[in-house]
């Protein structure tokens, strides 16, 4: 299904032209309009899914192999030094476009970006308590 007011539905399906590096029956991969680094791309399915939880399993199974293929292409063409895959779900997690997508972000020495997490030091028993919440 496509969603009428969704910009990524329009971009992925070619209704609005975009800087496409790859396209197949299920996906379009195009340059992010506000790239974090040189070659920052988005893998965008042609069908509309709000987020990862909504993503069709068959389509979802193709995302990582495609990411791998694009990562290799970008290595060949842009010689990155490292690579981040980022996929945001929900406003609080940084999602701004509510059509599933995966960021492909080539990294370069001294590129000035920083996607590091802030590690914490859990108190005694805290991890076990969370584990119990999740698996019981
Ligand atoms: P999110 O924050 O939802 O994970 O990522 C949305 C991404 O889409 C952002 O990096 C933003 O720059 C990019 N973006 C938003 N609108 C457009 C657009 O119209 N064209 C392109 N190429 N990228 C877009
Ligand atoms: Zn959409």
Short mmCIF file of C-alpha atoms and ligand atoms in Angstrom, two decimals:
data_model
loop_
_atom_site.label_atom_id
_atom_site.label_comp_id
_atom_site.label_asym_id
_atom_site.label_seq_id
_atom_site.Cartn_x
_atom_site.Cartn_y
_atom_site.Cartn_z
CA UNK A 1 0.00 0.00 0.00
CA UNK A 2 1.08 3.56 -0.65
CA UNK A 3 0.14 6.45 1.60
CA UNK A 4 -1.11 9.58 -0.19
CA UNK A 5 0.58 12.21 1.95
CA UNK A 6 3.89 10.35 2.39
CA UNK A 7 6.98 11.92 0.81
CA UNK A 8 8.95 8.64 0.89
CA UNK A 9 6.14 6.80 -0.95
CA UNK A 10 6.46 9.43 -3.69
CA UNK A 11 10.28 9.33 -3.77
CA UNK A 12 10.53 5.53 -3.62
CA UNK A 13 8.01 5.09 -6.46
CA UNK A 14 9.54 7.75 -8.69
CA UNK A 15 6.60 10.19 -8.46
CA UNK A 16 9.15 12.77 -7.34
CA UNK A 17 12.62 12.48 -8.85
CA UNK A 18 15.49 11.82 -6.47
CA UNK A 19 19.20 10.97 -6.53
CA UNK A 20 18.86 7.21 -6.93
CA UNK A 21 21.88 4.92 -6.60
CA UNK A 22 19.89 1.66 -6.82
CA UNK A 23 16.35 0.49 -7.57
CA UNK A 24 14.56 -2.86 -7.78
CA UNK A 25 10.95 -4.10 -7.49
CA UNK A 26 10.86 -3.57 -3.72
CA UNK A 27 13.23 -0.70 -2.91
CA UNK A 28 14.81 2.52 -3.98
CA UNK A 29 18.10 3.62 -2.46
CA UNK A 30 18.75 7.35 -2.76
CA UNK A 31 20.99 10.06 -1.37
CA UNK A 32 19.79 11.69 1.83
CA UNK A 33 18.92 15.34 1.13
CA UNK A 34 20.77 16.44 4.30
CA UNK A 35 23.69 14.01 4.38
CA UNK A 36 25.60 13.38 7.59
CA UNK A 37 28.60 12.32 5.48
CA UNK A 38 29.52 11.95 1.81
CA UNK A 39 27.37 9.18 0.30
CA UNK A 40 24.77 9.05 3.11
CA UNK A 41 21.88 7.08 1.56
CA UNK A 42 18.51 5.74 2.55
CA UNK A 43 17.08 2.31 1.77
CA UNK A 44 13.37 2.92 1.27
CA UNK A 45 10.76 0.23 0.44
CA UNK A 46 8.27 1.10 -2.31
CA UNK A 47 5.36 0.02 -0.13
CA UNK A 48 4.45 2.08 2.90
CA UNK A 49 5.23 0.80 6.40
CA UNK A 50 5.29 3.31 9.24
CA UNK A 51 8.27 1.71 10.97
CA UNK A 52 10.14 -1.55 11.56
CA UNK A 53 7.33 -3.05 13.63
CA UNK A 54 4.96 -2.63 10.67
CA UNK A 55 7.43 -3.83 8.02
CA UNK A 56 6.39 -6.91 6.02
CA UNK A 57 8.68 -9.85 6.91
CA UNK A 58 9.40 -10.78 3.29
CA UNK A 59 10.41 -7.23 2.44
CA UNK A 60 12.30 -6.94 5.72
CA UNK A 61 14.36 -10.03 4.95
CA UNK A 62 15.75 -8.24 1.91
CA UNK A 63 16.94 -5.15 3.78
CA UNK A 64 20.22 -6.46 5.23
CA UNK A 65 21.39 -8.16 2.00
CA UNK A 66 20.65 -4.89 0.19
CA UNK A 67 22.47 -2.86 2.84
CA UNK A 68 25.46 -5.16 2.38
CA UNK A 69 25.39 -4.71 -1.41
CA UNK A 70 25.18 -0.90 -1.09
CA UNK A 71 27.93 -0.89 1.53
CA UNK A 72 30.22 -2.71 -0.92
CA UNK A 73 29.30 -0.36 -3.78
CA UNK A 74 30.01 2.67 -1.61
CA UNK A 75 33.31 1.19 -0.48
CA UNK A 76 34.34 0.69 -4.09
CA UNK A 77 33.28 4.19 -5.16
CA UNK A 78 33.91 6.34 -2.09
CA UNK A 79 36.52 4.36 -0.12
CA UNK A 80 34.91 4.83 3.29
CA UNK A 81 36.85 3.96 6.44
CA UNK A 82 33.85 2.71 8.43
CA UNK A 83 30.10 2.38 8.05
CA UNK A 84 27.00 2.94 10.20
CA UNK A 85 23.55 1.44 9.63
CA UNK A 86 20.96 3.46 11.52
CA UNK A 87 17.24 2.80 11.66
CA UNK A 88 15.03 5.06 13.79
CA UNK A 89 11.57 4.16 15.08
CA UNK A 90 9.41 6.77 16.77
CA UNK A 91 9.94 10.50 17.31
CA UNK A 92 11.88 10.01 20.55
CA UNK A 93 14.30 7.73 18.71
CA UNK A 94 14.92 10.34 16.02
CA UNK A 95 12.44 9.23 13.37
CA UNK A 96 11.25 12.24 11.39
CA UNK A 97 9.83 10.52 8.29
CA UNK A 98 7.25 7.91 9.23
CA UNK A 99 7.86 5.52 6.36
CA UNK A 100 10.35 2.75 7.24
CA UNK A 101 13.87 3.47 6.05
CA UNK A 102 17.41 2.51 6.88
CA UNK A 103 20.27 5.00 6.86
CA UNK A 104 23.51 3.92 5.18
CA UNK A 105 26.23 6.20 6.46
CA UNK A 106 29.76 5.87 5.16
CA UNK A 107 32.31 7.05 7.72
CA UNK A 108 35.60 8.75 7.10
CA UNK A 109 38.49 9.54 9.38
CA UNK A 110 37.82 12.95 10.96
CA UNK A 111 34.32 13.26 9.40
CA UNK A 112 33.15 15.10 12.51
CA UNK A 113 30.16 12.82 13.10
CA UNK A 114 29.49 11.00 16.33
CA UNK A 115 26.75 8.40 16.76
CA UNK A 116 28.21 7.06 20.00
CA UNK A 117 25.90 5.79 22.75
CA UNK A 118 26.42 6.97 26.31
CA UNK A 119 27.17 3.83 28.34
CA UNK A 120 25.88 3.63 31.93
CA UNK A 121 27.01 1.63 34.94
CA UNK A 122 24.01 -0.42 36.14
CA UNK A 123 23.68 -0.98 39.88
CA UNK A 124 23.94 -4.47 41.35
CA UNK A 125 20.95 -6.54 40.23
CA UNK A 126 19.64 -3.97 37.75
CA UNK A 127 20.34 -6.06 34.65
CA UNK A 128 18.73 -9.14 36.21
CA UNK A 129 15.65 -7.08 37.09
CA UNK A 130 15.29 -5.90 33.49
CA UNK A 131 15.86 -9.42 32.21
CA UNK A 132 13.04 -10.65 34.46
CA UNK A 133 10.71 -7.92 33.15
CA UNK A 134 11.44 -8.92 29.57
CA UNK A 135 11.47 -12.69 29.69
CA UNK A 136 8.91 -13.50 32.37
P1 LIG B 1 14.82 9.84 10.14
O1 LIG B 1 15.19 11.01 11.01
O2 LIG B 1 13.32 9.71 9.97
O3 LIG B 1 15.47 8.56 10.56
O4 LIG B 1 15.45 10.16 8.73
C1 LIG B 1 14.82 10.89 7.74
C2 LIG B 1 15.89 11.29 6.75
O5 LIG B 1 15.26 11.61 5.54
C3 LIG B 1 16.71 12.50 7.19
O6 LIG B 1 18.09 12.15 7.21
C4 LIG B 1 16.39 13.55 6.13
O7 LIG B 1 17.51 14.33 5.78
C5 LIG B 1 15.92 12.72 4.95
N1 LIG B 1 14.93 13.37 4.11
C6 LIG B 1 13.80 13.98 4.52
N2 LIG B 1 13.09 14.43 3.47
C7 LIG B 1 13.80 14.06 2.37
C8 LIG B 1 13.58 14.25 0.97
O8 LIG B 1 12.61 14.84 0.52
N3 LIG B 1 14.52 13.74 0.13
C9 LIG B 1 15.63 13.09 0.59
N4 LIG B 1 16.48 12.63 -0.32
N5 LIG B 1 15.86 12.90 1.89
C10 LIG B 1 14.96 13.39 2.78
ZN1 LIG B 2 5.17 6.06 2.66
#
